[in-house]
Coordinates of C-alpha atoms in Angstrom, one line a residue:
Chain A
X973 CA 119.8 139.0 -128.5
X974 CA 116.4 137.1 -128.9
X975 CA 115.2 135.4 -132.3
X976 CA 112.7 138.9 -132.7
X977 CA 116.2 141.0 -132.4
X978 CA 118.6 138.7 -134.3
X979 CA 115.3 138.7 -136.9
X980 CA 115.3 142.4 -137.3
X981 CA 119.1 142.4 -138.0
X982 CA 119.6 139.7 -140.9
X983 CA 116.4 141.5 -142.2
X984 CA 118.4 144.4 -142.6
X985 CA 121.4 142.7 -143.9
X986 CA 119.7 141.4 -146.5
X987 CA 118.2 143.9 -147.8
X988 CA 121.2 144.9 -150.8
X989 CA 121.0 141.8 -151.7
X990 CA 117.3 141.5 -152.2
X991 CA 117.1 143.2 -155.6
X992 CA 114.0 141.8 -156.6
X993 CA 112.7 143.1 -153.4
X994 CA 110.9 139.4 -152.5
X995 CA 109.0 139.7 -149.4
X996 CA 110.5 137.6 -146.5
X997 CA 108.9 134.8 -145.0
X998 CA 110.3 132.2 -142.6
X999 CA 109.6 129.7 -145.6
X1000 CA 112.0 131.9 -148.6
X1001 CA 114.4 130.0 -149.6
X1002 CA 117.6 131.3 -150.3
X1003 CA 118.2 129.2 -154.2
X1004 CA 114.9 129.4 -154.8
X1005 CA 113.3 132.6 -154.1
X1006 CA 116.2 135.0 -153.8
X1007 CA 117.7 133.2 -156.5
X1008 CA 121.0 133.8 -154.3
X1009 CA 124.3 132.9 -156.5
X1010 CA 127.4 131.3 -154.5
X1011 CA 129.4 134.8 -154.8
X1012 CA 126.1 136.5 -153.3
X1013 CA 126.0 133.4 -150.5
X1014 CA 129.9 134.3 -149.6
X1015 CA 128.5 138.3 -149.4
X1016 CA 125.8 137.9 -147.6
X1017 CA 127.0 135.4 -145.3
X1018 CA 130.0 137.4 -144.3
X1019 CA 127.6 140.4 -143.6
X1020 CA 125.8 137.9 -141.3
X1021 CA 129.3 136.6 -140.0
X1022 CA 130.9 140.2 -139.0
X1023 CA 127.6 141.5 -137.4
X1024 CA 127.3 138.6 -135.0
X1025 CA 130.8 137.7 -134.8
X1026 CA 130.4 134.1 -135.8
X1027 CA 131.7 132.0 -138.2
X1028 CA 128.6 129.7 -140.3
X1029 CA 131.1 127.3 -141.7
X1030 CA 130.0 125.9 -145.6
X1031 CA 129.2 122.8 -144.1
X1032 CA 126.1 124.7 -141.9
X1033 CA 125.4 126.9 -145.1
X1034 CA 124.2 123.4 -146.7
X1035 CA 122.1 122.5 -144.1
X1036 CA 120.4 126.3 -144.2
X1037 CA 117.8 126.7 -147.3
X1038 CA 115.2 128.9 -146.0
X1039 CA 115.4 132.2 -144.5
X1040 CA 113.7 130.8 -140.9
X1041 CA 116.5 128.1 -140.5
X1042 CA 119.3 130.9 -141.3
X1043 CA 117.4 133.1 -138.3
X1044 CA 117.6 129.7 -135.9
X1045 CA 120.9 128.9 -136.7
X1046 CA 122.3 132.6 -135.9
X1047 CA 120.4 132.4 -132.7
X1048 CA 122.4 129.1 -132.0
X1049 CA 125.5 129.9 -133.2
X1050 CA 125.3 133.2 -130.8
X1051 CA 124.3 131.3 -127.7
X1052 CA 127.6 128.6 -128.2
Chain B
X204 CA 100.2 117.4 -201.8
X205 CA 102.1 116.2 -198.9
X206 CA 100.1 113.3 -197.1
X207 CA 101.5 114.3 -194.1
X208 CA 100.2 118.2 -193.9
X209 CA 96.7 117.0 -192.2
X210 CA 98.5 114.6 -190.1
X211 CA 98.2 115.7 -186.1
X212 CA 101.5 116.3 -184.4
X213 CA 102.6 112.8 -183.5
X214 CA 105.7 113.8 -180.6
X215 CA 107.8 110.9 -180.1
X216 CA 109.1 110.0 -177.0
X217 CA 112.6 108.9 -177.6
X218 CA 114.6 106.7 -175.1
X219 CA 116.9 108.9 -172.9
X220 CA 114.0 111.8 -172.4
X221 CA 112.6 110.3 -169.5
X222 CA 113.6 111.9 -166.4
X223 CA 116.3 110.1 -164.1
X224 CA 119.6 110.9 -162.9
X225 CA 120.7 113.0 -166.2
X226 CA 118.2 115.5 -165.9
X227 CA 119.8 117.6 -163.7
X228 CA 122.0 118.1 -166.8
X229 CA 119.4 119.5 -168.4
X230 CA 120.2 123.4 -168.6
X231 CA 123.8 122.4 -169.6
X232 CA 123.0 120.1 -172.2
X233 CA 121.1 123.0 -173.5
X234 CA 123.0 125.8 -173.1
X235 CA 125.5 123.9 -175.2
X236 CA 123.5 122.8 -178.2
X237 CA 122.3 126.7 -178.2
X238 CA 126.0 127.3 -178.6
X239 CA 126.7 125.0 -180.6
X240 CA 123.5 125.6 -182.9
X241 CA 124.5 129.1 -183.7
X242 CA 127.4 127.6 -185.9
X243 CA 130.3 127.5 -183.3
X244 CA 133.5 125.3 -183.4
X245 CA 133.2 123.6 -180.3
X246 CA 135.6 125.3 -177.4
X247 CA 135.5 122.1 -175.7
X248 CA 136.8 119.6 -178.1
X249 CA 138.8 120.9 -179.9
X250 CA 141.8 117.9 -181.3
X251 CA 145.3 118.7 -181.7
X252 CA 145.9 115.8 -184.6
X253 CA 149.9 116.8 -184.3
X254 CA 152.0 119.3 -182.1
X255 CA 154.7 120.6 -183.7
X256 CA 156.7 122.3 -180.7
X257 CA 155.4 123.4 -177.6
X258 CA 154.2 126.7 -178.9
X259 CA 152.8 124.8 -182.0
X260 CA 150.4 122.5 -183.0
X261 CA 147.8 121.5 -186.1
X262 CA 144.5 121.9 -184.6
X263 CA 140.8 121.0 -186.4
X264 CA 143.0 121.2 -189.1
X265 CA 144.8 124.2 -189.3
X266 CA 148.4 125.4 -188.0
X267 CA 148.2 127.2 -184.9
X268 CA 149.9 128.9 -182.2
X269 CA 149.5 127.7 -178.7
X270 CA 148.6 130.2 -176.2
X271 CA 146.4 128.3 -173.7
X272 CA 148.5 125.4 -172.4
X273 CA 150.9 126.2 -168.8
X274 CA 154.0 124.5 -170.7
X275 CA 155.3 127.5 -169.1
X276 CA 158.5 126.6 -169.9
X277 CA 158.4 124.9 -173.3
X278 CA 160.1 121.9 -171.4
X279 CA 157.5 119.3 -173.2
X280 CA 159.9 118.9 -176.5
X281 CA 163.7 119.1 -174.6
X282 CA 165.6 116.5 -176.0
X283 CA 167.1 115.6 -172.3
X284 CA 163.7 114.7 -170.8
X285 CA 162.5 113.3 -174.2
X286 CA 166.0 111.1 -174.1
X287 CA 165.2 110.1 -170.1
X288 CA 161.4 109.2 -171.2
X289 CA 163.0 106.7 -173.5
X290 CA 165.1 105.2 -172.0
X291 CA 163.0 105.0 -169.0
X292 CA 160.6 103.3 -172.0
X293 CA 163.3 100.7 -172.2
X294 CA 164.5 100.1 -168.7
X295 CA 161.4 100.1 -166.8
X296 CA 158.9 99.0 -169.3
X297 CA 155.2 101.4 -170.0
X298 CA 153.7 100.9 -166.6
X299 CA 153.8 100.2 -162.7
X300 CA 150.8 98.9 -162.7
X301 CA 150.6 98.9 -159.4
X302 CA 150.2 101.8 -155.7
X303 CA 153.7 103.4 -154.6
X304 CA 153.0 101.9 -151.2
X305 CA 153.2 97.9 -152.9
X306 CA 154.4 97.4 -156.5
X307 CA 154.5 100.6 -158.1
X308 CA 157.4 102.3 -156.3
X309 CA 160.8 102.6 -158.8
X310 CA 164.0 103.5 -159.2
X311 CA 162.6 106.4 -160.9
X312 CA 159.8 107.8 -158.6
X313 CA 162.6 107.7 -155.8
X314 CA 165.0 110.0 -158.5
X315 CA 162.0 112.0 -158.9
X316 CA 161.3 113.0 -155.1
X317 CA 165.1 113.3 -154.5
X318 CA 164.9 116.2 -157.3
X319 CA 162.3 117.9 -155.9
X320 CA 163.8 117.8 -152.3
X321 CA 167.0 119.6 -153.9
X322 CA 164.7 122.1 -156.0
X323 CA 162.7 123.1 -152.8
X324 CA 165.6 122.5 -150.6
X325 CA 163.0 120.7 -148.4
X326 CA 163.2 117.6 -146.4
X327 CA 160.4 115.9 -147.6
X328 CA 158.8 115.1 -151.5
X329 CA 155.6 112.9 -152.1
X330 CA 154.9 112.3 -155.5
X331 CA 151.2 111.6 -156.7
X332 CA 149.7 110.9 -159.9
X333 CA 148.4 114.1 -160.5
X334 CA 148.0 117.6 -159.6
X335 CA 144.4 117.0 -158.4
X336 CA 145.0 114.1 -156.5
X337 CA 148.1 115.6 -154.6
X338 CA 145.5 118.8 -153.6
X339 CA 143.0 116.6 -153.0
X340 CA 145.0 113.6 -150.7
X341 CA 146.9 115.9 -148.9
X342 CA 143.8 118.1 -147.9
X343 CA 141.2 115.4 -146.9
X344 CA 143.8 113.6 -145.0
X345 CA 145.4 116.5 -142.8
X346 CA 142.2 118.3 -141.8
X347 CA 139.6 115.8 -140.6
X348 CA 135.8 116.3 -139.3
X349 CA 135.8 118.5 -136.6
X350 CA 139.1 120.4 -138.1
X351 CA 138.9 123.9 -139.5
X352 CA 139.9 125.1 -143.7
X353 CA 139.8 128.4 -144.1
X354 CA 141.0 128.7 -148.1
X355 CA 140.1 131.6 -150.9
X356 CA 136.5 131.6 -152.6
X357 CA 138.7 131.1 -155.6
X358 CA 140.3 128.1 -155.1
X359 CA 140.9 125.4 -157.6
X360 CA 138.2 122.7 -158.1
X361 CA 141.2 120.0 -156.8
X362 CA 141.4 122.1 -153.1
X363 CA 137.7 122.3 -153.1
X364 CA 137.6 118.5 -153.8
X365 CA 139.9 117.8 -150.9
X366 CA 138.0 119.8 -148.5
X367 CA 134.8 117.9 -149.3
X368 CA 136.6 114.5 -149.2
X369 CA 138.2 115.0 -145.8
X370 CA 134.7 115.8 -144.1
X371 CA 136.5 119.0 -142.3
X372 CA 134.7 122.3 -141.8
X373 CA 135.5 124.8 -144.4
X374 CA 135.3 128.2 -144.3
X375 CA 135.6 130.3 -146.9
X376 CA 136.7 134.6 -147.3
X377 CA 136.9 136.3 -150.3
X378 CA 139.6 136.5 -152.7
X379 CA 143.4 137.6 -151.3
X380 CA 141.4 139.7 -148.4
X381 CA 143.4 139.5 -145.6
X382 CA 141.1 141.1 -143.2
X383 CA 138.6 138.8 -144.2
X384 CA 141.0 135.9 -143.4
X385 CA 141.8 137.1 -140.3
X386 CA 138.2 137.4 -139.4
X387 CA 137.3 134.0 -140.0
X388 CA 140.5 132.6 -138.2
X389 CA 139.7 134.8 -135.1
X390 CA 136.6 133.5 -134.8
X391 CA 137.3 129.8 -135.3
X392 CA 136.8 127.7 -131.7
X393 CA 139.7 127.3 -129.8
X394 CA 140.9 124.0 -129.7
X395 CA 140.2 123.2 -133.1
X396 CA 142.9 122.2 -135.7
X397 CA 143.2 124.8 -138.6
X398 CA 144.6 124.4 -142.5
X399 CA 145.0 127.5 -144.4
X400 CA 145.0 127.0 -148.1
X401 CA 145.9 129.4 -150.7
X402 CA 147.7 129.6 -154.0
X403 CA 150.5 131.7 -155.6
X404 CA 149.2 132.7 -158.8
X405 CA 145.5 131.7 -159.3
X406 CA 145.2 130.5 -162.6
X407 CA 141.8 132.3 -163.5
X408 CA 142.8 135.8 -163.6
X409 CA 146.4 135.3 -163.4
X410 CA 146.6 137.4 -160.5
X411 CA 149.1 136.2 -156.8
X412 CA 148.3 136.0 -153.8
X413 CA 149.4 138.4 -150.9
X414 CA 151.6 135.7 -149.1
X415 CA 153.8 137.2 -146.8
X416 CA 151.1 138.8 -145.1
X417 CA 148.4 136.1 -145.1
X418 CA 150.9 133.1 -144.0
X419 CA 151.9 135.8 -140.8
X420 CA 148.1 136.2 -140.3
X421 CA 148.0 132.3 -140.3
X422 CA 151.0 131.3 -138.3
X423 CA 149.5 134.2 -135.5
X424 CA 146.4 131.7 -135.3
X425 CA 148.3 128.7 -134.9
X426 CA 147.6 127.2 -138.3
X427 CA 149.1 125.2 -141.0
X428 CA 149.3 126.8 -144.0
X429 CA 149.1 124.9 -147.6
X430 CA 150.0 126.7 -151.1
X431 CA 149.6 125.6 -153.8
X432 CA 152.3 127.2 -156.4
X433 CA 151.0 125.1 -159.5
X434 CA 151.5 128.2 -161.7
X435 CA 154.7 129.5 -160.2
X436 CA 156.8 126.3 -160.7
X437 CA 160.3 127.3 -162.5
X438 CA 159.7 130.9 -162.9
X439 CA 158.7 132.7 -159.8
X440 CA 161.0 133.5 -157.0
X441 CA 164.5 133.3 -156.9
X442 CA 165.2 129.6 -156.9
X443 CA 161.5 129.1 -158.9
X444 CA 160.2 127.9 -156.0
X445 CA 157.0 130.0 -156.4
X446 CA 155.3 133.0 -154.9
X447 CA 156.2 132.1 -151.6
X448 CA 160.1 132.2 -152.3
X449 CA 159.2 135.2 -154.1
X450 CA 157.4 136.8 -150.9
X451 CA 160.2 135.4 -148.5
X452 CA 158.0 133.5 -146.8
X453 CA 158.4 129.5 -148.0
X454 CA 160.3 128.7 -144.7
X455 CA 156.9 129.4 -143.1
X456 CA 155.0 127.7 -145.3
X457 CA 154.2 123.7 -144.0
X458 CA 153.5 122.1 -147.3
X459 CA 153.8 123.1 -150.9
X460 CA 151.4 121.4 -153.7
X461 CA 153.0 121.4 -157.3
X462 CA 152.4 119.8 -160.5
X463 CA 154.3 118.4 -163.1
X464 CA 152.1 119.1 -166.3
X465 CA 153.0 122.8 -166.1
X466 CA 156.5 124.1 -166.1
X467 CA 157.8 120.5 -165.7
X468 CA 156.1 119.5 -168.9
X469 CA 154.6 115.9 -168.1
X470 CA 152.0 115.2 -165.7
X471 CA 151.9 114.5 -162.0
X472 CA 151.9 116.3 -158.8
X473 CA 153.2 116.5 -155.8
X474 CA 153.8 117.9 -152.2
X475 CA 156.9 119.1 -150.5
X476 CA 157.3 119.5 -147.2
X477 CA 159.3 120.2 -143.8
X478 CA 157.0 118.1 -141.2
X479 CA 159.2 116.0 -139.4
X480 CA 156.1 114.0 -139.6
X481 CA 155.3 114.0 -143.1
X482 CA 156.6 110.3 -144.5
X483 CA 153.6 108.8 -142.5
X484 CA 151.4 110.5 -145.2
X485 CA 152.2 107.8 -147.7
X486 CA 150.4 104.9 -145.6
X487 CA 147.8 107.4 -144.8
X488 CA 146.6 109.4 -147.6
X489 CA 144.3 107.6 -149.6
X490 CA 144.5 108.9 -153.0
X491 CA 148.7 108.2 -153.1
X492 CA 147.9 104.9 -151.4
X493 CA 144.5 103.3 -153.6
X494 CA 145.9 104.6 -157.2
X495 CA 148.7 103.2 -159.5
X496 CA 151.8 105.1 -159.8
X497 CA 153.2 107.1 -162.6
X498 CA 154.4 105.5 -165.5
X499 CA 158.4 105.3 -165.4
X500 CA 158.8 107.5 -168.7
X501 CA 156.8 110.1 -167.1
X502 CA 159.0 109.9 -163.4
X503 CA 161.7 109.8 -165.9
X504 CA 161.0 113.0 -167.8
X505 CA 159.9 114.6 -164.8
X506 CA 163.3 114.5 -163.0
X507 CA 165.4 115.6 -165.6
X508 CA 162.8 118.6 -166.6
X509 CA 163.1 119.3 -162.7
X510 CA 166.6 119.2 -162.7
X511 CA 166.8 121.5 -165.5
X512 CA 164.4 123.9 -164.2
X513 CA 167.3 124.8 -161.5
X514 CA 169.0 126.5 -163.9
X515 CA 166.9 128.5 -166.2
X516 CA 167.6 132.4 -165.7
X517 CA 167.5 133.3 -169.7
X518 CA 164.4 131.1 -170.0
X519 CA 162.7 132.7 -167.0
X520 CA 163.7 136.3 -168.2
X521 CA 162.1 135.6 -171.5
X522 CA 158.9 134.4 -170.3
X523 CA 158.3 137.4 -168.2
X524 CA 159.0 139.8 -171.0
X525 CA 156.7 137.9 -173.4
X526 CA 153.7 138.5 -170.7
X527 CA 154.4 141.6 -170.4
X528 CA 154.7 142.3 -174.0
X529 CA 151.8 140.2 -174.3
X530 CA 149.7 142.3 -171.6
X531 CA 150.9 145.6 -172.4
X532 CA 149.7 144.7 -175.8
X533 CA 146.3 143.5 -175.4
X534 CA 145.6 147.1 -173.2
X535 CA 146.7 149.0 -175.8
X536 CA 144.1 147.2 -178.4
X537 CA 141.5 148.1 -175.8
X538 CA 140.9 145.0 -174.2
X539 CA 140.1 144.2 -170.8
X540 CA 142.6 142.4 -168.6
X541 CA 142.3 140.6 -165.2
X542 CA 144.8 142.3 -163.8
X543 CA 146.5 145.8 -164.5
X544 CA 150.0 144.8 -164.3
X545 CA 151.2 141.6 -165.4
X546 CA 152.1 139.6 -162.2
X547 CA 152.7 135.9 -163.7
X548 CA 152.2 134.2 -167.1
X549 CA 148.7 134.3 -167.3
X550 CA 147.3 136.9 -169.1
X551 CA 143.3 136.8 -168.8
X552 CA 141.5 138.2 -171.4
X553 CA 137.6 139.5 -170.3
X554 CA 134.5 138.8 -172.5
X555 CA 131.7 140.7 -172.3
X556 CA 129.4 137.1 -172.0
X557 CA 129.5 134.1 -173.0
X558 CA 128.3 134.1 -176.4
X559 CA 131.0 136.7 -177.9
X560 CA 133.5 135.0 -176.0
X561 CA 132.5 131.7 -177.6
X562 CA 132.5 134.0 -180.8
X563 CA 136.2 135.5 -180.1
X564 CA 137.4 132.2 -178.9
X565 CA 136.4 130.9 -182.6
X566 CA 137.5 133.8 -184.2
X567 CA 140.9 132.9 -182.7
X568 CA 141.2 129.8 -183.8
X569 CA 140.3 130.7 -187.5
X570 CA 143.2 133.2 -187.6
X571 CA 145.3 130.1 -185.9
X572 CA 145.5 131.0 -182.1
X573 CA 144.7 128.6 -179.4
X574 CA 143.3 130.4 -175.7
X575 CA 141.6 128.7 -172.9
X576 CA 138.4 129.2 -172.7
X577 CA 137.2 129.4 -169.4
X578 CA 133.6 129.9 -168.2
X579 CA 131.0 129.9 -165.4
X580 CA 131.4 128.7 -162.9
X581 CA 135.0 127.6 -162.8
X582 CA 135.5 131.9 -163.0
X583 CA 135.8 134.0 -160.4
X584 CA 132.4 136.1 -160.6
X585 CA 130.8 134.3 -163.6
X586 CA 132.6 136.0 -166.2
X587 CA 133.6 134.3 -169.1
X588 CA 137.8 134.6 -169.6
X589 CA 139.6 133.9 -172.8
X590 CA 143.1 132.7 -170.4
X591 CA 146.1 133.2 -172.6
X592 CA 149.3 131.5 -171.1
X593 CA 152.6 132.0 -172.1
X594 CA 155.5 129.8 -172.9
X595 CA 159.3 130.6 -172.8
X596 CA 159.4 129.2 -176.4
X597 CA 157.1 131.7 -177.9
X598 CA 159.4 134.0 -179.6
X599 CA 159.2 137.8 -179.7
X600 CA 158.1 137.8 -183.3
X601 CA 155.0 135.1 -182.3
X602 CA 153.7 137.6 -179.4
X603 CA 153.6 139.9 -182.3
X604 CA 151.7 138.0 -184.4
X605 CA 149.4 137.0 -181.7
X606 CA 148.7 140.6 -180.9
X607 CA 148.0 141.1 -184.5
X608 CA 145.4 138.3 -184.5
X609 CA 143.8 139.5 -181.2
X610 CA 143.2 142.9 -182.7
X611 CA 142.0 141.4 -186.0
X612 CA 139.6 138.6 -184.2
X613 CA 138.4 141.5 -181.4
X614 CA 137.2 144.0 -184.4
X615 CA 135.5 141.1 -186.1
X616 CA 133.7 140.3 -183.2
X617 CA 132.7 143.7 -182.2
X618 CA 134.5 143.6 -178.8
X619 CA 137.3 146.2 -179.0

């Protein structure tokens, strides 16, 4: 899958838990803009985790704030 | 006329208000004054000035009934361990004063690990000077950087802790789903070491953990599996040896974390273990090794209320009848419990929010009832909990009375 597929996919996943219905940039953060809690981060990223089959372990959740670097690191983590 | 009514606003700037380190305490600090403004007792330091039994005390003031404290079994005023406390007093003198590894290793702390061998029938006991620090020395120092923790979302701080402090990769899935476990163990890279860390009964809701099939799931991935039966000590399982006994699978389980200020009644913790391994852990683990030992009273008291725990079976039939009285009580008020059945003895109480459980919470303690109250974001999906645990001690006539109050307190507060 290439970053415009894997891109289409999270953007999909993340729609439910969008509510505000912020419009996604590479640069929305995840805290900030999506004002995601740590019980929507453990929802969200096991969506994430069961679609790709990967694991994003809390130590690469903390180095993930924006919605670009959460795109890259899927990418990555598909390609190991 | 007031001088002062033309005066121009003159704001002060007092010392403290300038931003530094404290200021991402901020929201906290006013979230509490907000509470605390509106009139409220404060849930958070509140001062027992004299406890009268373990079910007892005078608190702020008044007599109350203790419903909030995990002396599950009441063992805090038995005059055996209050007897071995002093004479331990005597003997052994108030302190170590020193790590188990150099000067603070007694008589006592040896009597204390050869008790909790025989409780656990176990091979190895490691005794450390709290609950916290057992969860958190044992963690950090099995599972390394590079090493895999796949543990519950709601895990106690102290597990969290450990996982931070050992640098390891940690992974968590949400609460008692064992498919989502399995998941996150399939996937893992092979090679790595794994630790799976779960509890018996988690102490927000009250609720236990599926064990026998999670530590099968486990053991089918190759890894170690850690519980942590801090609120299952003494009551649960056959022997009181915890939700594991309970679930028939302890003999699968590689190390056990307890504490002793719950059913044991003083304070400590400690890890039990089969690892033929396991005795290098005391030169290892760095919060058993950089930390003074308990005091001998408390080793003391803790062996004896260990010993007695062995043989408990009224005690441990009385306690599970007062939760369930207690639960099937509260339902029938119309409140709303953290679990349907009553599977340990927590009973969790839900608030609507914060503010009317600050407001029940008080209520409570006006009609003379102490409850935890617990909040955001120790809770399990930022609900606020009024935790009710119960104690052997508590008498049938006491549960009654606390019902009473609970119905009285919930109308006053518009909740039920």
């Amino acid at each position: 899958m290439n970053r415009a597929d894997v891109d289409t996919k999270i953007r999909s996943l993340i729609e439910p838990f969008n509510k505000k219905g912020i419009a996604i940039t590479d640069q929305t953060t995840f805290a900030g803009d999506l004002e995601f809690d740590s019980l929507t981060v453990m929802d969200f990223v096991a969506a994430i985790e069961d679609e790709f089959d990967i694991i994003i372990s809390m130590n690469q959740q903390a180095e993930i704030e924006t919605y670009g670097q959460l795109v890259d690191a899927v990418c990555k983590l598909q390609n190991d | 006329m007031s001088q002062g009514i033309s005066q121009p606003d003159q704001p002060v700037i007092r010392e403290g208000d300038t931003p530094d380190l404290f200021s991402k305490f901020d929201p906290l600090i006013q979230q509490r004054k907000d509470l605390l403004d509106s009139g409220i007792e404060d849930p958070f330091s509140l001062v027992m000035e004299k406890v009268l039994s373990p079910t007892s005390a005078i608190c702020n003031g008044r007599e109350t009934i203790l419903l909030g404290t995990y002396n599950y079994m009441g063992m805090t005023f038995d005059p055996d361990v209050i007897a071995a406390g002093k004479q331990a007093l005597d003997d052994f003198g108030s302190g170590t004063t020193g790590s188990r590894v150099l000067n603070g290793t007694y008589q006592g702390h040896r009597e204390v690990e050869q008790a909790l061998r025989e409780f656990y029938a176990m091979d190895h006991a490691m005794v450390f000077s709290t609950g916290y620090q057992a969860n958190l020395g044992i963690i950090s120092t099995i599972a390394g950087k590079g090493d895999y923790i796949v543990l519950d979302i709601d895990s106690h701080a102290s597990i969290w802790d450990g996982c931070a402090l050992g640098n390891a990769e940690v992974v968590p899935f949400k609460h008692n789903d064992i498919e989502a476990m399995e998941k996150r163990l399939r996937r893992i890279p092979e090679g790595a070491g794994k630790l799976v860390v779960l509890e018996g009964v988690y102490s927000m809701l009250g609720d236990v953990a599926p064990l026998k099939e999670m530590v099968a799931v486990a053991k089918r991935y190759g890894a170690m599996v850690l519980v942590d039966e801090a609120h299952s000590m003494g009551f649960i399982g056959p022997n009181g040896r915890g939700v594991a006994e309970e679930q028939g699978v302890i003999d699968e389980v590689d190390f056990v974390i307890g504490t002793f200020s719950k059913s044991v009644g003083t304070v400590g913790g400690f890890c039990v273990s089969n690892h033929p391994k396991f005795e290098i852990m005391r030169l290892v683990c760095r919060p058993y090794v950089f930390t003074a030992s308990l005091p001998p009273s408390v080793v003391a008291t803790a062996a004896t209320s260990i010993r007695k725990l062995m043989r408990n079976a009224d005690k441990r039939a009385h306690l599970w009848e007062n939760s369930k009285r207690l639960h099937a009580g509260l339902r029938k008020h119309g409140f709303q419990l953290g679990t349907k059945e009553p599977q340990s003895a927590i009973v969790a109480v839900i608030m609507p929010d914060l503010e009317r459980g600050a407001a029940m919470w008080e209520a409570l303690l006006k009609e003379g009832l102490y409850v935890n109250l617990a909040r955001p974001p120790a809770t399990p999906a930022n609900m606020t909990l009024l935790r009710c645990s119960l104690c052997a001690e508590h008498s049938e006539e006491q549960v009654e009375t606390i019902l009473g109050m609970f119905e009285r307190a919930g109308k006053r507060v518009g909740i039920i």
